[in-house]
Coordinates of C-alpha atoms in Angstrom, one line a residue:
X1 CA 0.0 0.0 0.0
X2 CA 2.7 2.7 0.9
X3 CA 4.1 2.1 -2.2
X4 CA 1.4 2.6 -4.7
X5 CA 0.9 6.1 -1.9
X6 CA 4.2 6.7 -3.1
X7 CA 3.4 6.7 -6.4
X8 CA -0.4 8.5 -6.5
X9 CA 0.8 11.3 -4.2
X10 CA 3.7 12.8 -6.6
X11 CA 0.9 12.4 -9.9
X12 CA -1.8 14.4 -8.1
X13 CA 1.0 16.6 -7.2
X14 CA 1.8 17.5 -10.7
X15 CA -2.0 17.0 -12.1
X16 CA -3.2 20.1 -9.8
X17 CA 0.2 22.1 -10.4
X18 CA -1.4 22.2 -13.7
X19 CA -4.6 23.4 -12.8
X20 CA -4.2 27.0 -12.6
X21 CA -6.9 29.4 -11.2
X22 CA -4.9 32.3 -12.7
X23 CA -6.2 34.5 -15.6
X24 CA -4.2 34.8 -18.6
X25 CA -3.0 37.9 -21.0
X26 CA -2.1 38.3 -24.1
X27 CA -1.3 41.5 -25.9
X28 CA -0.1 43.4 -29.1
X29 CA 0.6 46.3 -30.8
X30 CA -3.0 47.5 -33.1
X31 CA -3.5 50.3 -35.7
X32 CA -3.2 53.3 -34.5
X33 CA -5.6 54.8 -33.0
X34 CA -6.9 54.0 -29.4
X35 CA -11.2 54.6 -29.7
X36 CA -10.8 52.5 -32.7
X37 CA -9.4 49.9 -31.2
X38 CA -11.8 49.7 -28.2
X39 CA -14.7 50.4 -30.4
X40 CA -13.2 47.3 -32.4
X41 CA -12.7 45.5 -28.5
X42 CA -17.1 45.9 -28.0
X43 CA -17.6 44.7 -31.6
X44 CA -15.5 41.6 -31.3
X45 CA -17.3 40.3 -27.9
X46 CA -20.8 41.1 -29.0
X47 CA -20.0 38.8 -32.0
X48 CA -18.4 36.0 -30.0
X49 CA -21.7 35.9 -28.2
X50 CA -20.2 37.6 -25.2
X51 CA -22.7 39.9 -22.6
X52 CA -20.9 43.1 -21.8
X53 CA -20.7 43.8 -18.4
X54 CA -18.6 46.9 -17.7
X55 CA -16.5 49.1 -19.7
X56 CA -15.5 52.6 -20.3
X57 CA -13.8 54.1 -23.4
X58 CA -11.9 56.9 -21.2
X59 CA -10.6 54.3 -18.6
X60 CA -10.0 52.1 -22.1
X61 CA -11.5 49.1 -20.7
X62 CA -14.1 46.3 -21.7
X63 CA -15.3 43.4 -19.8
X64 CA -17.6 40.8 -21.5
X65 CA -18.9 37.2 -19.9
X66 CA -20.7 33.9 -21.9
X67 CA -22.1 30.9 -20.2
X68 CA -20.2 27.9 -21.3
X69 CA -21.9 25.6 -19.1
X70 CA -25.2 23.7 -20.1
X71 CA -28.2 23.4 -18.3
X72 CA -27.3 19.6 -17.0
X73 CA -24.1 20.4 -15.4
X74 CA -26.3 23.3 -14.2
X75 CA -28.6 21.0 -12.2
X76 CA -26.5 18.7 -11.0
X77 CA -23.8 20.9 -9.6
X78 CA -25.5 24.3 -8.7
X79 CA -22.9 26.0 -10.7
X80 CA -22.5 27.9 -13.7
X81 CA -19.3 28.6 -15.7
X82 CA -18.7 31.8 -17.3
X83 CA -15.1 32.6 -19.7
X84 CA -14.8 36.6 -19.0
X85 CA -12.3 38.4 -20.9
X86 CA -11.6 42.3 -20.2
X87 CA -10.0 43.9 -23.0
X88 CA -7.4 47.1 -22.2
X89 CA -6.9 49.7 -24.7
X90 CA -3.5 51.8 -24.5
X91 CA -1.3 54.3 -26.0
X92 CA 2.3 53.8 -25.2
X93 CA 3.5 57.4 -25.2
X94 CA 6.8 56.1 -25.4
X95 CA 6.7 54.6 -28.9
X96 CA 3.4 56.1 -29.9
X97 CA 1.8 52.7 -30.1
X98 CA -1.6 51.2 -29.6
X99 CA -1.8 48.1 -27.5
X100 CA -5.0 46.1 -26.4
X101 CA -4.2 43.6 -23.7
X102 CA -6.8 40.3 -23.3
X103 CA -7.1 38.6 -19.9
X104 CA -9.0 35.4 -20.4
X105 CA -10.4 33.7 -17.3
X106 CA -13.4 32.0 -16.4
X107 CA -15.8 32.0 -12.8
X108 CA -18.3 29.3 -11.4
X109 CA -21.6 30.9 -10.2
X110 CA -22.6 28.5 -7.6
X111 CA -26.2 27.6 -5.7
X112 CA -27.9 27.9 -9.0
X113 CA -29.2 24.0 -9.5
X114 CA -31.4 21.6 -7.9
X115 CA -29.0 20.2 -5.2
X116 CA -28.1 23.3 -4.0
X117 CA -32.1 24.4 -4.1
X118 CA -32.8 21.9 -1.3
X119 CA -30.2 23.4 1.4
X120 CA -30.7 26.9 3.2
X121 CA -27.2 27.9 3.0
X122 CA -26.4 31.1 2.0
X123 CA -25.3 31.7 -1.8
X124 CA -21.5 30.6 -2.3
X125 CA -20.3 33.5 -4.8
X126 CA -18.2 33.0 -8.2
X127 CA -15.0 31.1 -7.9
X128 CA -12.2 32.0 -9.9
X129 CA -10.8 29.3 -12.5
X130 CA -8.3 29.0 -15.2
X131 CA -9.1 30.3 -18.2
X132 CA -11.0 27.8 -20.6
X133 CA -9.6 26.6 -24.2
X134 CA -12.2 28.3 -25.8
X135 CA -11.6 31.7 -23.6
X136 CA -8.4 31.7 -25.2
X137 CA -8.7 30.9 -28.4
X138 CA -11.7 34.0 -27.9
X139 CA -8.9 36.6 -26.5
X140 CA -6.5 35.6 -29.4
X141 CA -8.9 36.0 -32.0
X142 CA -10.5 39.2 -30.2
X143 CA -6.4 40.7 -31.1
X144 CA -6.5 39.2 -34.5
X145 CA -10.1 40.7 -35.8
X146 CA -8.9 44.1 -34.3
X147 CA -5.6 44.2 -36.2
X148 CA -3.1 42.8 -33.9
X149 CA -0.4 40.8 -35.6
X150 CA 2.1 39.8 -33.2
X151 CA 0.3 38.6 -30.3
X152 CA 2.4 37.9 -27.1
X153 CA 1.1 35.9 -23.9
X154 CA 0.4 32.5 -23.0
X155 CA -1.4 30.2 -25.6
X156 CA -1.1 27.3 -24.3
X157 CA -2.5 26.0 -20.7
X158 CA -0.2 25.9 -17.8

């Protein structure tokens, strides 16, 4: 027995060291021009389907959610998974450049299904997760559609 521990405890090790809860960012340089490029920042969510949540074009700053869980994971585990991804717009006055910067991450609303309908706990909150596949394929393509040709970050999970 201590020898198979020996060997499950080092795996699990490594299988959650790979399971990061951190968001991710990637960035690049755009066309000039920095209401453009958040204007362009809105346009792309909307079409990916994503529900704007907050954003202001003098603080240079978008924030979008989409449900990726379906209804029976719903049920069953009272939460719902959401890929966010807030979109920065900047002028580097440096180099005269505009950047947009994507962080892709994704949050589980919780008490939301049938299990968690039957207790009277009080509601749990979001939980933050790493950031789906599909939450960063959506930040990538997010840079691409709004002109961004060299995009720098992490594309790959963890």
């Amino acid at each position: 027995m201590k020898r198979a521990t020996r060997r499950v405890v080092p795996f699990l090790v490594l299988l959650l060291a790979g399971c990061s809860t951190a968001p991710v960012s990637f960035q690049g340089v755009a066309p000039p021009g920095l209401e453009t490029a958040y204007r362009c920042a809105v346009a792309q969510l909307n079409l990916m389907d994503y529900t704007i949540e907050d954003g202001n074009l003098e603080a240079g700053f978008v924030r979008g959610r989409r449900q990726t869980s379906g209804a029976v994971q719903e049920l069953f585990t009272g939460a719902a998974e959401h890929d966010v991804l807030t979109a920065s717009v900047f002028d580097n006055p440096a180099t005269g450049n505009t950047h947009i910067r994507v962080v892709a991450s994704r949050v589980a609303d919780h008490d939301i299904g049938f299990v968690s309908g039957l207790d009277d706990e009080e509601e749990q909150g979001e939980n933050q997760l790493g950031p789906s596949d599909s939450g960063r394929a959506d930040a990538q393509r997010l840079l691409t559609n709004c002109g961004v040709v060299a995009v720098t970050g992490q594309s790959s999970p963890q």
